[in-house]
Short mmCIF file of C-alpha atoms and ligand atoms in Angstrom, two decimals:
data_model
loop_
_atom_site.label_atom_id
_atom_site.label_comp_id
_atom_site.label_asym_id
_atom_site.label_seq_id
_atom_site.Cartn_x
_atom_site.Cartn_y
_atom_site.Cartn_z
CA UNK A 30 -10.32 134.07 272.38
CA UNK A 31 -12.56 131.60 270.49
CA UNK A 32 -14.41 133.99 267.67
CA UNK A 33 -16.76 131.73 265.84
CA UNK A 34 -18.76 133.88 263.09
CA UNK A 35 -21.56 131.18 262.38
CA UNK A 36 -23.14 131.51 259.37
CA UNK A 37 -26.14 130.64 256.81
CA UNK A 38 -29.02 130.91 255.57
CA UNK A 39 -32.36 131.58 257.51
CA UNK A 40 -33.22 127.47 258.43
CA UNK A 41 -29.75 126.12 258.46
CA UNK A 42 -29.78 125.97 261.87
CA UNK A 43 -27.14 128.09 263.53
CA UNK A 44 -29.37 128.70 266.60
CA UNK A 45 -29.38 125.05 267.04
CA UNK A 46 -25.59 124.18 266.90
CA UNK A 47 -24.93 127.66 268.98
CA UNK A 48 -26.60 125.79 271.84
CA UNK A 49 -24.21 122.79 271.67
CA UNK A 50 -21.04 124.77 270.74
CA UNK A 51 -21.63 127.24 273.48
CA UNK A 52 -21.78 124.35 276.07
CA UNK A 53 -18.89 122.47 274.58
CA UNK A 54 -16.51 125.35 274.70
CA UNK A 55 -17.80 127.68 277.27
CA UNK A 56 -18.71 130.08 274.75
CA UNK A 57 -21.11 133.23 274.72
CA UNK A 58 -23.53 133.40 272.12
CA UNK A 59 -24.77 136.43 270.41
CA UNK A 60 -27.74 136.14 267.82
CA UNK A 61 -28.65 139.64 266.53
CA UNK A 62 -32.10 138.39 265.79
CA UNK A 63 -32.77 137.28 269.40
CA UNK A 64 -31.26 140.63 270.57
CA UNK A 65 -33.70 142.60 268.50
CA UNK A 66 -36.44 140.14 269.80
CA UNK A 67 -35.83 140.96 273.28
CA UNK A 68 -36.40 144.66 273.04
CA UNK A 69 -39.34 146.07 274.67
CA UNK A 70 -41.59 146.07 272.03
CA UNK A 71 -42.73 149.48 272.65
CA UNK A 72 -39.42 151.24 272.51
CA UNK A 73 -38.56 153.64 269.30
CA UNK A 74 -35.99 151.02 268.55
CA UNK A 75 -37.85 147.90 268.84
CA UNK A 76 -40.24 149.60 266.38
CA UNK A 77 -37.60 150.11 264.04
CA UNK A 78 -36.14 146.81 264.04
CA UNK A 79 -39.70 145.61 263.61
CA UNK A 80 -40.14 147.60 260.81
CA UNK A 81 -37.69 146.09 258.74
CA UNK A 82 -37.24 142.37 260.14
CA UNK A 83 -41.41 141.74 260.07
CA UNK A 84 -40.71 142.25 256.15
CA UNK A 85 -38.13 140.28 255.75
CA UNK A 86 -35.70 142.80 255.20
CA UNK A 87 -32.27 143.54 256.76
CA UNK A 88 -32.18 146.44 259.70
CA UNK A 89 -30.19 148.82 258.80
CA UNK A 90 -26.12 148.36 259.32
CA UNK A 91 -25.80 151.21 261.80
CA UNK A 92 -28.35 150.19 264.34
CA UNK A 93 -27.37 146.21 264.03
CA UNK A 94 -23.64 147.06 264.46
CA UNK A 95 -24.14 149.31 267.38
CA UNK A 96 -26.47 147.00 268.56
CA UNK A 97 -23.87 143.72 268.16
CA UNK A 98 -21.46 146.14 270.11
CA UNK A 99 -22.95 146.87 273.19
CA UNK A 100 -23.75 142.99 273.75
CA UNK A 101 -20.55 141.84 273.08
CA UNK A 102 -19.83 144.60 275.44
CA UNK A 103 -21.67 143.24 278.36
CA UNK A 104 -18.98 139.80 278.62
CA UNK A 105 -15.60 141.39 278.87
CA UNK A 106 -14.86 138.14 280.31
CA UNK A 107 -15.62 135.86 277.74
CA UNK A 108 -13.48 132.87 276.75
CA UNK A 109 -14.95 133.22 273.25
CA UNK A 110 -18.08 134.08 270.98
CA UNK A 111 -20.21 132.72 268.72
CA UNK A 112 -21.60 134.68 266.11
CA UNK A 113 -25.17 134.02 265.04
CA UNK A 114 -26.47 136.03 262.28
CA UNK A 115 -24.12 138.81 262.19
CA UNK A 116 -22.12 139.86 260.11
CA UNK A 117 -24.93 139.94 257.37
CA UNK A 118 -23.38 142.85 255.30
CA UNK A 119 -19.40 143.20 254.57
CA UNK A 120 -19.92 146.41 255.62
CA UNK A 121 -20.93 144.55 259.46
CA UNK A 122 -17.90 141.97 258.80
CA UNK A 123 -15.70 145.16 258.30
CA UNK A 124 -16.90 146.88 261.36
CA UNK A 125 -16.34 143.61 263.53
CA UNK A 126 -12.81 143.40 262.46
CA UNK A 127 -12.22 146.93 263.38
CA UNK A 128 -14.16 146.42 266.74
CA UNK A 129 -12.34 142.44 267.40
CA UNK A 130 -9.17 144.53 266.21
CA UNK A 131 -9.33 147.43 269.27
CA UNK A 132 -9.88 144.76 271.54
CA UNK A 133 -6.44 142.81 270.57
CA UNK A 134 -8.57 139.75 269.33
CA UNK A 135 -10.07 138.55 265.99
CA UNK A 136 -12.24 136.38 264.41
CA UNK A 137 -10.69 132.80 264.29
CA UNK A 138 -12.99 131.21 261.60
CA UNK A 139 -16.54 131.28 259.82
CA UNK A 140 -18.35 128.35 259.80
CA UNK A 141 -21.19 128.31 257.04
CA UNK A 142 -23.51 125.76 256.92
CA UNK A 143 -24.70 124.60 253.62
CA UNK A 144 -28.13 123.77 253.10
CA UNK A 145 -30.28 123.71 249.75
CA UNK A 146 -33.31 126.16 249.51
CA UNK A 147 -36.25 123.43 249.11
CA UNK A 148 -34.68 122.20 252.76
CA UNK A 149 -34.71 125.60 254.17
CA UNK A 150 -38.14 126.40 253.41
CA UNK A 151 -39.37 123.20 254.70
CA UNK A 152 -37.55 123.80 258.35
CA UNK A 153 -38.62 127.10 258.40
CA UNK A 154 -42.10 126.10 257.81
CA UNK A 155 -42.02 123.45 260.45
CA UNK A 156 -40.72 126.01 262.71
CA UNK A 157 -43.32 128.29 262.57
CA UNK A 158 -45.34 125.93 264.60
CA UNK A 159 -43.47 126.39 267.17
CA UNK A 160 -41.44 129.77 267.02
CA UNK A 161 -44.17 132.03 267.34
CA UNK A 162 -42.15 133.55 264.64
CA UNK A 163 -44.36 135.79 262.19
CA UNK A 164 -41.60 135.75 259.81
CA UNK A 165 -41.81 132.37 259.49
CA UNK A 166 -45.46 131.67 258.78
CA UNK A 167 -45.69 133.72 255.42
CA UNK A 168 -44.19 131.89 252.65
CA UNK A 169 -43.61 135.46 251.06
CA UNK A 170 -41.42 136.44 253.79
CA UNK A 171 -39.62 133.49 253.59
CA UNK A 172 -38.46 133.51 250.61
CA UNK A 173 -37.50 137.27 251.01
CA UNK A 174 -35.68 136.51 253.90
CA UNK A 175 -34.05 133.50 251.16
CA UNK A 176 -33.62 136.29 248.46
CA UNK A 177 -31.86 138.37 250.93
CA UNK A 178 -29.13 136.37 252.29
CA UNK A 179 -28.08 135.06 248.30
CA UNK A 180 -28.35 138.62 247.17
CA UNK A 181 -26.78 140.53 250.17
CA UNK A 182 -25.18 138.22 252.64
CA UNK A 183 -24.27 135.20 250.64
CA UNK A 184 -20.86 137.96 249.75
CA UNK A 185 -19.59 137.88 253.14
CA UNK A 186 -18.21 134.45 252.84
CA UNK A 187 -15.86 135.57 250.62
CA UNK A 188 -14.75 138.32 252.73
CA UNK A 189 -13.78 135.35 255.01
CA UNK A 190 -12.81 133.30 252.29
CA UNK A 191 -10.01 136.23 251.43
CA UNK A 192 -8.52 135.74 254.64
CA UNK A 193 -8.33 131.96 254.70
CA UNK A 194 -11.39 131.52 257.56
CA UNK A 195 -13.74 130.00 255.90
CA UNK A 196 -15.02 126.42 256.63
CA UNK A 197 -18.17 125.07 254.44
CA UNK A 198 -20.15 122.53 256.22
CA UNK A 199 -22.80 120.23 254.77
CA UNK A 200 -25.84 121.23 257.15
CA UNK A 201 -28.12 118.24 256.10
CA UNK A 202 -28.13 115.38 258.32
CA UNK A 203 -29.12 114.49 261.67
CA UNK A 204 -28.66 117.40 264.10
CA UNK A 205 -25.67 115.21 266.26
CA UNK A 206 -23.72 114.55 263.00
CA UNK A 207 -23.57 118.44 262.04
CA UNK A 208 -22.64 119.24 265.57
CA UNK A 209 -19.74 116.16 264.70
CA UNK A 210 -18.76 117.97 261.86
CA UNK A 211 -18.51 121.22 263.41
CA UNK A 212 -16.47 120.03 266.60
CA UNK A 213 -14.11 118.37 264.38
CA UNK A 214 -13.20 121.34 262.60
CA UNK A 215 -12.73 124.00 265.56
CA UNK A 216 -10.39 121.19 267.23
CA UNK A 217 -8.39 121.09 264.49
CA UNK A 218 -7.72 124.69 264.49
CA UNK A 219 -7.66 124.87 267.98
CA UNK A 220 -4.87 122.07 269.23
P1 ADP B 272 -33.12 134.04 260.47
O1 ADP B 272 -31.64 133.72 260.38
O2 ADP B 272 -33.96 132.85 260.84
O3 ADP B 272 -33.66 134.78 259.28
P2 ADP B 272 -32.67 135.85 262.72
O4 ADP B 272 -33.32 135.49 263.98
O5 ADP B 272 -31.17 135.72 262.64
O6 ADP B 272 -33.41 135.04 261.61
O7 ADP B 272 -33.02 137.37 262.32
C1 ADP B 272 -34.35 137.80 262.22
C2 ADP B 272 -34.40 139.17 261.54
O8 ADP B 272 -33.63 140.13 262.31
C3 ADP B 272 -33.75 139.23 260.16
O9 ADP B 272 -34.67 138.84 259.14
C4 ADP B 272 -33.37 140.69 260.05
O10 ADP B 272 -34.46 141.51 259.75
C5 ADP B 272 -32.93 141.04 261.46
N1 ADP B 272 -31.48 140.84 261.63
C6 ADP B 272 -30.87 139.90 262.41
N2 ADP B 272 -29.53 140.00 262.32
C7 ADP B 272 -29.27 141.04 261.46
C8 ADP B 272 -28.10 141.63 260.93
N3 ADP B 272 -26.88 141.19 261.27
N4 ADP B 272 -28.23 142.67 260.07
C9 ADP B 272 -29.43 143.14 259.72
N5 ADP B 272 -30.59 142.61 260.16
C10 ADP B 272 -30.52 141.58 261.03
#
């Protein structure tokens, strides 16, 4: 199996390349923020993912990993996954080793696109116009969402890092040339 944990900051575009590396290698992909998206609003668990994700903040680890479970759950057949926006805690990066571990598989490599913060903010901006997104729209939440990743995600690249899966890519450029970038390196650790 192909285990891809993508990872970045909020803007650097992992939902973007997901698209193209899900086609490319017949992968599923997983975002943990479109999961918690998709729940019907008025359930006790949408609200409480709301309640934490309209701020900014990160929902807590025991929801988000049961949560990341029970998708991954619903492909037993899958050639692969891509990880979008989980783990965000190394206490999630520990629990998806233990639950890629029970399985017999594991994750093959991170891929963390590199973007500057001035860059971020501008994309996320920009993308308010058309995301709909109401975390997007307030500067304020923005930048918590910004102060969150460096202060409590930011760490799980060295968790990676530890075990030797860690790729940095530059994630400024034209959208094709990332995708370039990021093809090149899963072929090389694939063939
Ligand atoms: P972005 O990467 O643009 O900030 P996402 O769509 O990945 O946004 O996530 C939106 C929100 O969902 C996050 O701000 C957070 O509140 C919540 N969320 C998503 N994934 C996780 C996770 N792995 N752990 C905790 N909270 C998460």
């Amino acid at each position: 199996m192909l285990n891809v944990v993508l990872f970045g900051p909020p803007g650097a575009g992992k939902g973007t390349q997901s698209e193209r590396l899900k086609k490319k290698y017949e992968l599923v992909h997983i975002s943990t923020g479109d999961v918690f998206r998709s729940l019907d609003p008025n359930s006790n668990l949408a609200k409480l993912a709301n309640s934490y994700s309209a701020k900014g903040n990160l929902v807590p680890d025991d929801i988000t990993i049961q949560i990341l479970e029970e998708e991954v759950s619903k492909f037993p057949q899958a050639n692969g996954v891509i990880y979008d926006g989980f783990p965000r805690t190394e206490a999630q990066a520990k629990a998806l080793d233990e639950f890629l571990k029970a399985k017999g598989t594991k994750v093959t490599m991170m891929i963390s696109l590199v973007v500057p913060e001035e860059e971020l903010k501008r994309r996320l901006i920009l993308r308010a116009e058309s995301s709909g997104r109401k975390d997007d729209a307030d500067i304020n939440i923005i930048q918590n969402r910004i102060n969150t990743y460096n202060n409590s995600t930011a760490p799980v690249a060295d968790f990676y890092k530890k075990q030797g899966k860690l790729i940095e890519i530059n994630g400024v450029g034209g959208i094709d040339d990332i995708t370039t970038r990021i093809f090149n390196e899963i072929d090389l650790l694939k063939n």
